[in-house]
Amino acid sequence: MNMTTPNATMKQNSAPIVSPGNGSPMGGALSIKNLTKIYDPEGVNVCAVDDCSMEIAAGEVCMIVGPSGCGKTTLLNAIAGFHSITSGEIRLDGDLLCGPGKPKAEQGADRMVVFQNGALFPWKTLAENVAYGPIVQKRMSKSEANDKAEHMLAEAGIGEFCSKYPGEVSSGMARRAEIVRALINEPKVLLLDEPYRAMDALTKSIMHESLLETYDRTKVTIFFITHDLEEAIFLGDKVHIVTTRPCSLKKTVDVNIPRPRTYESLSSEEFRTLMEEVNEAVHEEAVKAFQAGERELA
Amino acid sequence: MASTAQSENKTDTNGRVMTAPTGFALVWYRIKESLTTPRPYLMLLGILMWLFLYWLLCEGLRLDRFDKIPGPIAVAKEWFSPTPFQGISLFTEDYYNNIYVSCRRILIAFGLATGIGVPLGLFMGWSKKFKDYTFPILEILRPIPILAWVPLAILMFPGFEAPVIFLATLASLFVTTLNTMLGVQSIDESYFRAAGCLGSSNWDIFKNVVVPGALPYVFTGLQISIGVAWFSLVAAEMVSGDHGLGYLIVDSYMNNVTVPMVIGMITLGFVGWFTSVLVRIVGNWLMQWHVKALAQQGR
């Protein structure tokens, strides 16, 4: 484990460390306004996201919680530029990503995605995976990128696995390397789609600590989709609870547990109260989703 | 690749091996391990049983209809004889000449089919437009049996060599192209998305996602296609050939010398197997990541 303290001097971005809540100097404020997405497979209109609005401040950890198959991933796909939107708009630091007249955002290294099932290239070693972004963007030479990749992997506590292929390491290691692969590009926003879904509780807790440690170091804006409520409150500054399909914002819960958070925060009174509040809202939606019995959207 | 033989493995105080063997040491370890399982012995026993059955039918019992077929002892005697009665043995130049001619034809045909088929399949899998242009015609040509092409091949190409190579190329081209295309289509969408996020150009995606992602399918295809190449080569040699193992088999049959016919068949089996192993070795060498991931799953 990498036990660096949150105020450690090691930084991967040249940005100075600022206190949380102050907004990151790197930017990364996401603004989603009246977003609607209608799929029409085989002529039938399916409304995945309906009039969804939310504001995410720069440097905030924003957790999106909702029943499975509700359209959370659709939201992420729209931000990342994988899918077009039907109406509404998304802005990053005031710049239009997609909106009227521009249905699909361009993919770019300012918004890095960490995928549900992991998408490290299995044919590249961990170091090659991490070095890939800067090389293809021609920001660094091959050797520079490799050095930096090895350095950052070491920082994340997996330096000795640099030359292993993703298929040879545990899912936890692979996931950590994937986050490093995202961070080397100095993104404004990190988009995570249930990255720890298939992990056991023990591995998950280690992953959470490492993500928090990374966040405290970089202050990157995090957009994190999950349906694990404990995870949502433990990691987030804000928890956005969304409704079952069509997805729209139901309720926002502010998490005021001070950072740096440790696993002891989980047993605090504050945590329990928040948990109840979130649980109530989510449960209602989960029941609705279950009764509708719709198949999950991709 | 690193193939340094590490004969000394670090051991801890209990004598347990602490570092994984690599290179030659790993191969040696695997051979030793496999000898402790019943597998190699069962395989040997299986071969002996089939040989015995073959001997029993042809030479032991001399059953009706089998008595014209040379049995294993007759074949072996001829095969290893410095002065073969029917003209073909390990000691005759003719034997190696036939093998050489067939192998050269396979090398050219397989090389051509791979050189054309892999890029064609990659582009068909990658670009929908390209697939729309090419796929229908491929699907109509593909089911035409290779023997149906023989007359056309003879009309189109001069001499003995070109038509035979054309037929073998054609047969293996279809297999390679189709498998490569399926390989590209089997690549998980999230790799393309990840590559896009990371700022790849189309060419970067082609080099770093499409090609390596399709490789496992490509090599499965190549293993099938080299088999198909042998199959159609021999068929072509039988119909319109000069020299080569297929020609040897038919020629022996025509001249009523049955032992070289069987020798030709068994040789084809061994040579075909050998080429297929070669393709597999090249594939594994190019796909270390795949081999290692499979090894982690105990395969």
Coordinates of N, CA and C in Angstrom, one line a residue, chain B residues 59-239:
Chain B
E59 N -2.3 -56.9 -42.5 CA -1.3 -57.9 -42.6 C -1.6 -59.1 -41.7
G60 N -2.2 -58.9 -40.6 CA -2.5 -60.0 -39.6 C -3.6 -60.9 -40.1
L61 N -4.8 -60.3 -40.3 CA -5.9 -61.1 -40.7 C -6.1 -61.2 -42.2
R62 N -5.5 -60.3 -42.9 CA -5.6 -60.2 -44.4 C -7.0 -60.2 -44.8
L63 N -7.9 -59.3 -44.2 CA -9.3 -59.3 -44.6 C -9.5 -59.0 -46.0
D64 N -10.6 -59.5 -46.5 CA -11.0 -59.1 -47.9 C -11.1 -57.6 -48.1
R65 N -10.7 -57.1 -49.2 CA -10.6 -55.7 -49.6 C -9.4 -55.0 -48.9
F66 N -8.9 -55.5 -47.8 CA -7.8 -54.9 -47.1 C -6.5 -55.5 -47.6
D67 N -6.6 -56.6 -48.3 CA -5.3 -57.3 -48.7 C -4.6 -56.6 -49.8
K68 N -5.3 -55.6 -50.5 CA -4.5 -54.8 -51.5 C -3.8 -53.6 -50.9
I69 N -4.1 -53.3 -49.7 CA -3.5 -52.1 -49.1 C -2.2 -52.5 -48.4
P70 N -1.2 -51.8 -48.6 CA 0.1 -52.1 -47.9 C 0.0 -51.9 -46.4
G71 N 0.4 -52.9 -45.6 CA 0.3 -52.8 -44.2 C 1.4 -52.0 -43.6
P72 N 1.4 -51.8 -42.3 CA 2.4 -50.9 -41.7 C 3.9 -51.5 -41.8
I73 N 4.0 -52.8 -41.8 CA 5.3 -53.4 -41.9 C 5.9 -53.2 -43.3
A74 N 5.0 -53.4 -44.3 CA 5.5 -53.3 -45.7 C 5.9 -51.8 -45.9
V75 N 5.1 -50.9 -45.4 CA 5.3 -49.5 -45.6 C 6.6 -49.1 -44.9
A76 N 6.8 -49.5 -43.7 CA 8.0 -49.1 -42.9 C 9.2 -49.7 -43.6
K77 N 9.2 -50.9 -44.0 CA 10.3 -51.6 -44.7 C 10.8 -50.8 -45.9
E78 N 9.8 -50.4 -46.7 CA 10.1 -49.7 -47.9 C 10.6 -48.3 -47.6
W79 N 9.9 -47.6 -46.6 CA 10.2 -46.3 -46.3 C 11.7 -46.1 -45.8
F80 N 12.2 -47.1 -45.0 CA 13.5 -47.0 -44.4 C 14.5 -47.8 -45.2
S81 N 14.1 -48.2 -46.4 CA 15.1 -49.1 -47.2 C 16.0 -48.2 -48.1
P82 N 17.3 -48.4 -48.1 CA 18.2 -47.6 -49.0 C 17.9 -48.0 -50.4
T83 N 17.4 -49.2 -50.7 CA 17.1 -49.6 -52.1 C 15.7 -50.0 -52.2
P84 N 14.8 -48.9 -52.3 CA 13.4 -49.2 -52.2 C 12.9 -50.0 -53.5
F85 N 12.0 -50.9 -53.3 CA 11.5 -51.8 -54.3 C 10.6 -51.0 -55.3
Q86 N 9.8 -50.1 -54.7 CA 8.8 -49.3 -55.5 C 9.3 -47.9 -55.7
G87 N 10.5 -47.5 -55.5 CA 11.1 -46.3 -55.9 C 11.1 -45.1 -55.0
I88 N 10.3 -45.2 -53.8 CA 10.3 -44.0 -52.9 C 10.7 -44.5 -51.5
S89 N 11.7 -43.8 -51.0 CA 12.0 -44.1 -49.5 C 12.8 -42.9 -49.0
L90 N 13.1 -42.9 -47.7 CA 13.9 -41.9 -47.1 C 15.2 -41.6 -47.8
F91 N 15.7 -42.6 -48.5 CA 17.0 -42.5 -49.1 C 17.0 -42.1 -50.6
T92 N 15.8 -41.8 -51.1 CA 15.8 -41.4 -52.5 C 15.6 -39.9 -52.7
E93 N 16.3 -39.4 -53.7 CA 16.2 -38.0 -53.9 C 14.8 -37.5 -54.3
D94 N 14.1 -38.4 -55.0 CA 12.8 -38.1 -55.5 C 11.8 -37.8 -54.4
Y95 N 12.0 -38.5 -53.3 CA 11.1 -38.3 -52.1 C 11.2 -36.9 -51.6
Y96 N 12.5 -36.4 -51.4 CA 12.7 -35.1 -50.9 C 12.3 -34.0 -51.9
N97 N 12.5 -34.4 -53.2 CA 12.1 -33.4 -54.2 C 10.6 -33.1 -54.2
N98 N 9.8 -34.2 -54.0 CA 8.4 -34.0 -53.9 C 8.0 -33.2 -52.7
I99 N 8.6 -33.5 -51.6 CA 8.3 -32.7 -50.4 C 8.7 -31.2 -50.6
Y100 N 9.9 -31.0 -51.2 CA 10.3 -29.7 -51.4 C 9.4 -28.9 -52.3
V101 N 8.9 -29.5 -53.4 CA 8.1 -28.9 -54.4 C 6.8 -28.5 -53.7
S102 N 6.2 -29.4 -52.9 CA 4.9 -29.1 -52.3 C 5.1 -28.0 -51.2
C103 N 6.2 -28.1 -50.4 CA 6.4 -27.1 -49.4 C 6.6 -25.7 -50.0
R104 N 7.3 -25.6 -51.1 CA 7.5 -24.4 -51.8 C 6.2 -23.8 -52.2
R105 N 5.4 -24.6 -52.8 CA 4.1 -24.1 -53.3 C 3.3 -23.6 -52.1
I106 N 3.3 -24.4 -51.0 CA 2.5 -23.9 -49.8 C 3.0 -22.6 -49.3
L107 N 4.4 -22.5 -49.3 CA 5.0 -21.3 -48.7 C 4.5 -20.1 -49.5
I108 N 4.5 -20.2 -50.9 CA 4.1 -19.1 -51.7 C 2.6 -18.8 -51.6
A109 N 1.8 -19.9 -51.6 CA 0.3 -19.8 -51.5 C -0.1 -19.2 -50.2
F110 N 0.5 -19.8 -49.1 CA 0.1 -19.3 -47.8 C 0.6 -17.9 -47.5
G111 N 1.8 -17.6 -48.0 CA 2.3 -16.2 -47.9 C 1.4 -15.2 -48.6
L112 N 1.0 -15.6 -49.9 CA 0.1 -14.7 -50.6 C -1.2 -14.5 -49.9
A113 N -1.8 -15.6 -49.5 CA -3.1 -15.6 -48.9 C -3.1 -14.8 -47.6
T114 N -2.0 -14.9 -46.8 CA -1.9 -14.2 -45.6 C -1.6 -12.7 -45.9
G115 N -0.8 -12.4 -46.8 CA -0.4 -11.1 -47.2 C -1.6 -10.3 -47.7
I116 N -2.5 -11.0 -48.4 CA -3.7 -10.3 -49.0 C -4.9 -10.4 -48.0
G117 N -5.0 -11.6 -47.4 CA -6.2 -11.9 -46.6 C -6.2 -11.1 -45.3
V118 N -5.1 -11.0 -44.6 CA -5.1 -10.3 -43.3 C -5.4 -8.8 -43.4
P119 N -4.7 -8.1 -44.3 CA -5.1 -6.7 -44.5 C -6.6 -6.5 -44.9
L120 N -7.0 -7.4 -45.9 CA -8.4 -7.3 -46.4 C -9.4 -7.5 -45.2
G121 N -9.1 -8.5 -44.4 CA -10.0 -8.8 -43.3 C -10.0 -7.7 -42.3
L122 N -8.8 -7.1 -42.0 CA -8.7 -6.0 -41.0 C -9.5 -4.8 -41.5
F123 N -9.4 -4.5 -42.8 CA -10.2 -3.3 -43.2 C -11.7 -3.6 -43.3
M124 N -12.0 -4.9 -43.6 CA -13.4 -5.2 -43.7 C -14.1 -5.2 -42.3
G125 N -13.3 -5.6 -41.3 CA -13.8 -5.5 -39.9 C -13.9 -4.1 -39.4
W126 N -13.0 -3.3 -39.8 CA -12.8 -2.0 -39.3 C -13.7 -1.0 -39.9
S127 N -13.8 -1.0 -41.2 CA -14.6 0.0 -41.9 C -15.9 -0.7 -42.5
K128 N -17.0 -0.1 -42.1 CA -18.3 -0.7 -42.5 C -18.5 -0.5 -44.0
K129 N -18.0 0.7 -44.5 CA -18.1 1.0 -45.9 C -17.3 0.0 -46.8
F130 N -16.1 -0.3 -46.3 CA -15.2 -1.2 -47.1 C -15.9 -2.6 -47.1
K131 N -16.5 -3.0 -45.9 CA -17.1 -4.3 -45.9 C -18.3 -4.4 -46.8
D132 N -19.1 -3.3 -46.9 CA -20.2 -3.2 -47.8 C -19.8 -3.5 -49.2
Y133 N -18.7 -2.9 -49.6 CA -18.2 -3.1 -51.0 C -17.7 -4.5 -51.3
T134 N -17.1 -5.1 -50.3 CA -16.4 -6.4 -50.6 C -17.1 -7.6 -50.1
F135 N -17.8 -7.5 -49.0 CA -18.3 -8.8 -48.4 C -19.3 -9.6 -49.2
P136 N -20.2 -9.0 -50.0 CA -21.1 -9.8 -50.8 C -20.4 -10.7 -51.8
I137 N -19.4 -10.1 -52.5 CA -18.7 -10.9 -53.5 C -17.9 -12.0 -52.9
L138 N -17.3 -11.7 -51.7 CA -16.6 -12.7 -51.0 C -17.5 -13.9 -50.6
E139 N -18.7 -13.5 -50.1 CA -19.6 -14.6 -49.6 C -20.1 -15.4 -50.8
I140 N -20.2 -14.9 -52.0 CA -20.6 -15.7 -53.1 C -19.5 -16.6 -53.7
L141 N -18.3 -16.0 -53.7 CA -17.2 -16.8 -54.2 C -16.7 -17.9 -53.2
R142 N -16.9 -17.6 -51.9 CA -16.4 -18.5 -50.9 C -17.0 -20.0 -51.0
P143 N -18.3 -20.1 -51.2 CA -18.8 -21.5 -51.2 C -18.5 -22.3 -52.4
I144 N -17.9 -21.7 -53.4 CA -17.6 -22.5 -54.6 C -16.4 -23.4 -54.3
P145 N -16.7 -24.7 -54.4 CA -15.6 -25.7 -54.0 C -14.4 -25.5 -54.8
I146 N -13.3 -25.7 -54.2 CA -12.0 -25.3 -54.8 C -11.8 -26.2 -56.1
L147 N -12.3 -27.4 -56.1 CA -12.1 -28.2 -57.3 C -12.9 -27.6 -58.5
A148 N -14.0 -26.9 -58.2 CA -14.7 -26.3 -59.3 C -13.9 -25.2 -60.0
W149 N -12.9 -24.7 -59.3 CA -12.0 -23.6 -59.9 C -10.9 -24.2 -60.8
V150 N -10.7 -25.6 -60.8 CA -9.6 -26.2 -61.5 C -9.6 -25.8 -63.0
P151 N -10.7 -26.0 -63.7 CA -10.7 -25.7 -65.1 C -10.3 -24.3 -65.4
L152 N -10.9 -23.4 -64.6 CA -10.7 -22.0 -64.8 C -9.2 -21.6 -64.6
A153 N -8.7 -22.2 -63.5 CA -7.3 -22.0 -63.2 C -6.3 -22.4 -64.3
I154 N -6.7 -23.6 -64.9 CA -5.8 -24.1 -66.0 C -5.9 -23.2 -67.2
L155 N -7.1 -22.6 -67.4 CA -7.3 -21.7 -68.6 C -6.6 -20.4 -68.3
M156 N -6.6 -20.0 -67.1 CA -6.1 -18.6 -66.8 C -4.6 -18.6 -66.7
F157 N -4.0 -19.7 -66.1 CA -2.5 -19.6 -65.9 C -1.8 -20.6 -66.7
P158 N -0.6 -20.2 -67.1 CA 0.2 -21.1 -67.9 C 1.0 -22.1 -67.1
G159 N 1.4 -23.2 -67.6 CA 2.3 -24.1 -66.9 C 1.6 -24.9 -65.8
F160 N 2.4 -25.6 -65.0 CA 1.9 -26.4 -64.0 C 1.8 -25.7 -62.7
E161 N 2.8 -24.8 -62.5 CA 3.0 -24.2 -61.1 C 1.9 -23.2 -60.8
A162 N 1.7 -22.3 -61.7 CA 0.8 -21.2 -61.3 C -0.6 -21.6 -61.0
P163 N -1.3 -22.5 -61.8 CA -2.6 -22.9 -61.4 C -2.7 -23.5 -60.0
V164 N -1.7 -24.4 -59.7 CA -1.7 -25.1 -58.4 C -1.6 -24.1 -57.3
I165 N -0.7 -23.1 -57.4 CA -0.5 -22.1 -56.4 C -1.8 -21.2 -56.3
F166 N -2.3 -20.9 -57.4 CA -3.6 -20.1 -57.4 C -4.7 -20.8 -56.6
L167 N -4.9 -22.1 -56.8 CA -5.9 -22.8 -56.1 C -5.7 -22.8 -54.6
A168 N -4.5 -23.1 -54.2 CA -4.2 -23.2 -52.8 C -4.3 -21.8 -52.2
T169 N -3.9 -20.7 -52.9 CA -4.0 -19.4 -52.4 C -5.5 -19.0 -52.2
L170 N -6.3 -19.3 -53.2 CA -7.7 -18.9 -53.1 C -8.4 -19.6 -51.9
A171 N -8.1 -20.9 -51.7 CA -8.8 -21.6 -50.6 C -8.4 -21.0 -49.3
S172 N -7.1 -20.7 -49.1 CA -6.7 -20.2 -47.8 C -7.0 -18.8 -47.6
L173 N -7.1 -18.0 -48.7 CA -7.5 -16.6 -48.6 C -8.8 -16.4 -48.0
F174 N -9.8 -17.2 -48.4 CA -11.2 -17.0 -47.8 C -11.2 -17.2 -46.3
V175 N -10.5 -18.3 -45.9 CA -10.5 -18.6 -44.4 C -9.8 -17.5 -43.7
T176 N -8.6 -17.0 -44.2 CA -7.9 -16.0 -43.5 C -8.7 -14.7 -43.4
T177 N -9.3 -14.3 -44.5 CA -10.0 -13.0 -44.5 C -11.2 -13.1 -43.6
L178 N -12.0 -14.1 -43.6 CA -13.2 -14.2 -42.8 C -12.8 -14.2 -41.3
N179 N -11.8 -15.0 -40.9 CA -11.4 -15.0 -39.5 C -10.9 -13.7 -39.1
T180 N -10.1 -13.0 -39.9 CA -9.5 -11.7 -39.5 C -10.7 -10.8 -39.3
M181 N -11.6 -10.8 -40.2 CA -12.8 -9.9 -40.1 C -13.5 -10.1 -38.8
L182 N -13.8 -11.4 -38.5 CA -14.5 -11.7 -37.3 C -13.6 -11.3 -36.0
G183 N -12.3 -11.4 -36.2 CA -11.4 -11.0 -35.1 C -11.6 -9.5 -34.8
V184 N -11.6 -8.7 -35.8 CA -11.8 -7.3 -35.6 C -13.1 -7.0 -34.9
Q185 N -14.2 -7.7 -35.4 CA -15.5 -7.5 -34.9 C -15.7 -7.9 -33.5
S186 N -14.8 -8.8 -33.1 CA -14.9 -9.4 -31.7 C -14.2 -8.5 -30.7
I187 N -13.5 -7.4 -31.1 CA -12.8 -6.6 -30.2 C -13.9 -5.7 -29.4
D188 N -13.7 -5.8 -28.1 CA -14.6 -5.1 -27.2 C -14.7 -3.6 -27.5
E189 N -15.9 -3.0 -27.7 CA -16.1 -1.6 -28.0 C -15.3 -0.7 -27.0
S190 N -15.2 -1.1 -25.8 CA -14.6 -0.2 -24.8 C -13.1 0.1 -25.1
Y191 N -12.4 -0.8 -25.8 CA -11.0 -0.6 -26.2 C -11.0 0.6 -27.2
F192 N -11.9 0.6 -28.2 CA -12.0 1.7 -29.1 C -12.3 3.0 -28.4
R193 N -13.2 2.9 -27.5 CA -13.6 4.1 -26.7 C -12.4 4.6 -25.9
A194 N -11.7 3.7 -25.2 CA -10.6 4.1 -24.4 C -9.5 4.8 -25.3
A195 N -9.3 4.2 -26.5 CA -8.3 4.7 -27.4 C -8.7 6.1 -27.9
G196 N -10.0 6.3 -28.1 CA -10.5 7.6 -28.5 C -10.3 8.6 -27.5
C197 N -10.6 8.3 -26.2 CA -10.4 9.1 -25.1 C -9.0 9.6 -24.9
L198 N -8.1 8.6 -25.2 CA -6.7 8.9 -25.0 C -6.1 9.8 -26.1
G199 N -6.9 10.1 -27.0 CA -6.5 11.0 -28.1 C -5.8 10.4 -29.3
S200 N -6.3 9.2 -29.6 CA -5.7 8.5 -30.8 C -6.2 9.0 -32.1
S201 N -5.4 9.0 -33.1 CA -5.9 9.2 -34.4 C -6.4 7.9 -35.0
N202 N -7.1 7.9 -36.1 CA -7.6 6.6 -36.7 C -6.5 5.7 -36.9
W203 N -5.4 6.2 -37.4 CA -4.2 5.3 -37.7 C -3.7 4.7 -36.4
D204 N -3.6 5.5 -35.3 CA -3.2 5.0 -34.0 C -4.1 3.8 -33.5
I205 N -5.4 4.0 -33.7 CA -6.4 3.0 -33.3 C -6.2 1.7 -34.1
F206 N -5.9 1.9 -35.5 CA -5.7 0.8 -36.3 C -4.5 0.0 -35.8
K207 N -3.4 0.7 -35.5 CA -2.1 0.0 -35.1 C -2.2 -0.6 -33.8
N208 N -2.9 0.2 -32.8 CA -2.8 -0.2 -31.4 C -4.0 -1.0 -30.9
V209 N -5.1 -0.9 -31.6 CA -6.3 -1.7 -31.2 C -6.7 -2.7 -32.2
V210 N -6.9 -2.3 -33.4 CA -7.5 -3.2 -34.4 C -6.5 -4.4 -34.7
V211 N -5.3 -4.1 -34.9 CA -4.3 -5.2 -35.3 C -4.1 -6.1 -34.1
P212 N -3.6 -5.6 -32.9 CA -3.4 -6.6 -31.9 C -4.6 -7.3 -31.3
G213 N -5.7 -6.5 -31.3 CA -7.0 -7.1 -30.8 C -7.5 -8.3 -31.7
A214 N -7.2 -8.2 -33.0 CA -7.7 -9.2 -33.9 C -6.7 -10.4 -33.9
L215 N -5.5 -10.2 -33.5 CA -4.5 -11.3 -33.6 C -4.9 -12.7 -33.2
P216 N -5.5 -12.9 -32.0 CA -5.9 -14.2 -31.6 C -6.7 -14.9 -32.7
Y217 N -7.7 -14.2 -33.2 CA -8.5 -14.7 -34.3 C -7.8 -15.0 -35.6
V218 N -6.9 -14.0 -35.9 CA -6.1 -14.1 -37.1 C -5.3 -15.4 -37.1
F219 N -4.7 -15.7 -35.9 CA -3.9 -16.9 -35.9 C -4.7 -18.2 -35.8
T220 N -5.8 -18.2 -35.2 CA -6.8 -19.3 -35.3 C -7.1 -19.5 -36.8
G221 N -7.4 -18.4 -37.5 CA -7.6 -18.5 -38.9 C -6.5 -19.0 -39.7
L222 N -5.3 -18.6 -39.4 CA -4.1 -19.0 -40.1 C -3.8 -20.5 -39.9
Q223 N -4.1 -21.0 -38.7 CA -4.0 -22.5 -38.5 C -4.9 -23.3 -39.4
I224 N -6.2 -22.8 -39.5 CA -7.1 -23.5 -40.3 C -6.7 -23.3 -41.8
S225 N -6.3 -22.1 -42.1 CA -6.0 -21.8 -43.5 C -4.8 -22.6 -44.0
I226 N -3.8 -22.8 -43.2 CA -2.7 -23.6 -43.7 C -3.1 -25.1 -44.0
G227 N -4.1 -25.5 -43.2 CA -4.6 -26.9 -43.4 C -5.4 -26.9 -44.7
V228 N -6.2 -25.9 -44.9 CA -7.0 -25.8 -46.2 C -6.1 -25.6 -47.4
A229 N -5.0 -24.9 -47.2 CA -4.0 -24.7 -48.3 C -3.4 -26.1 -48.7
W230 N -3.0 -26.9 -47.7 CA -2.5 -28.2 -48.0 C -3.6 -29.1 -48.7
F231 N -4.8 -29.0 -48.2 CA -5.9 -29.8 -48.8 C -6.1 -29.4 -50.3
S232 N -6.2 -28.1 -50.6 CA -6.4 -27.7 -52.0 C -5.2 -27.9 -52.8
L233 N -4.0 -27.8 -52.2 CA -2.8 -28.0 -53.0 C -2.7 -29.4 -53.5
V234 N -3.0 -30.4 -52.6 CA -2.9 -31.8 -53.0 C -4.0 -32.1 -54.0
A235 N -5.2 -31.5 -53.8 CA -6.2 -31.8 -54.8 C -5.8 -31.2 -56.2
A236 N -5.2 -30.0 -56.2 CA -4.8 -29.4 -57.4 C -3.6 -30.2 -58.1
E237 N -2.7 -30.7 -57.2 CA -1.6 -31.5 -57.8 C -2.1 -32.7 -58.4
M238 N -3.1 -33.3 -57.8 CA -3.7 -34.5 -58.4 C -4.3 -34.3 -59.8
V239 N -4.9 -33.1 -59.9 CA -5.6 -32.9 -61.2 C -4.6 -32.3 -62.2

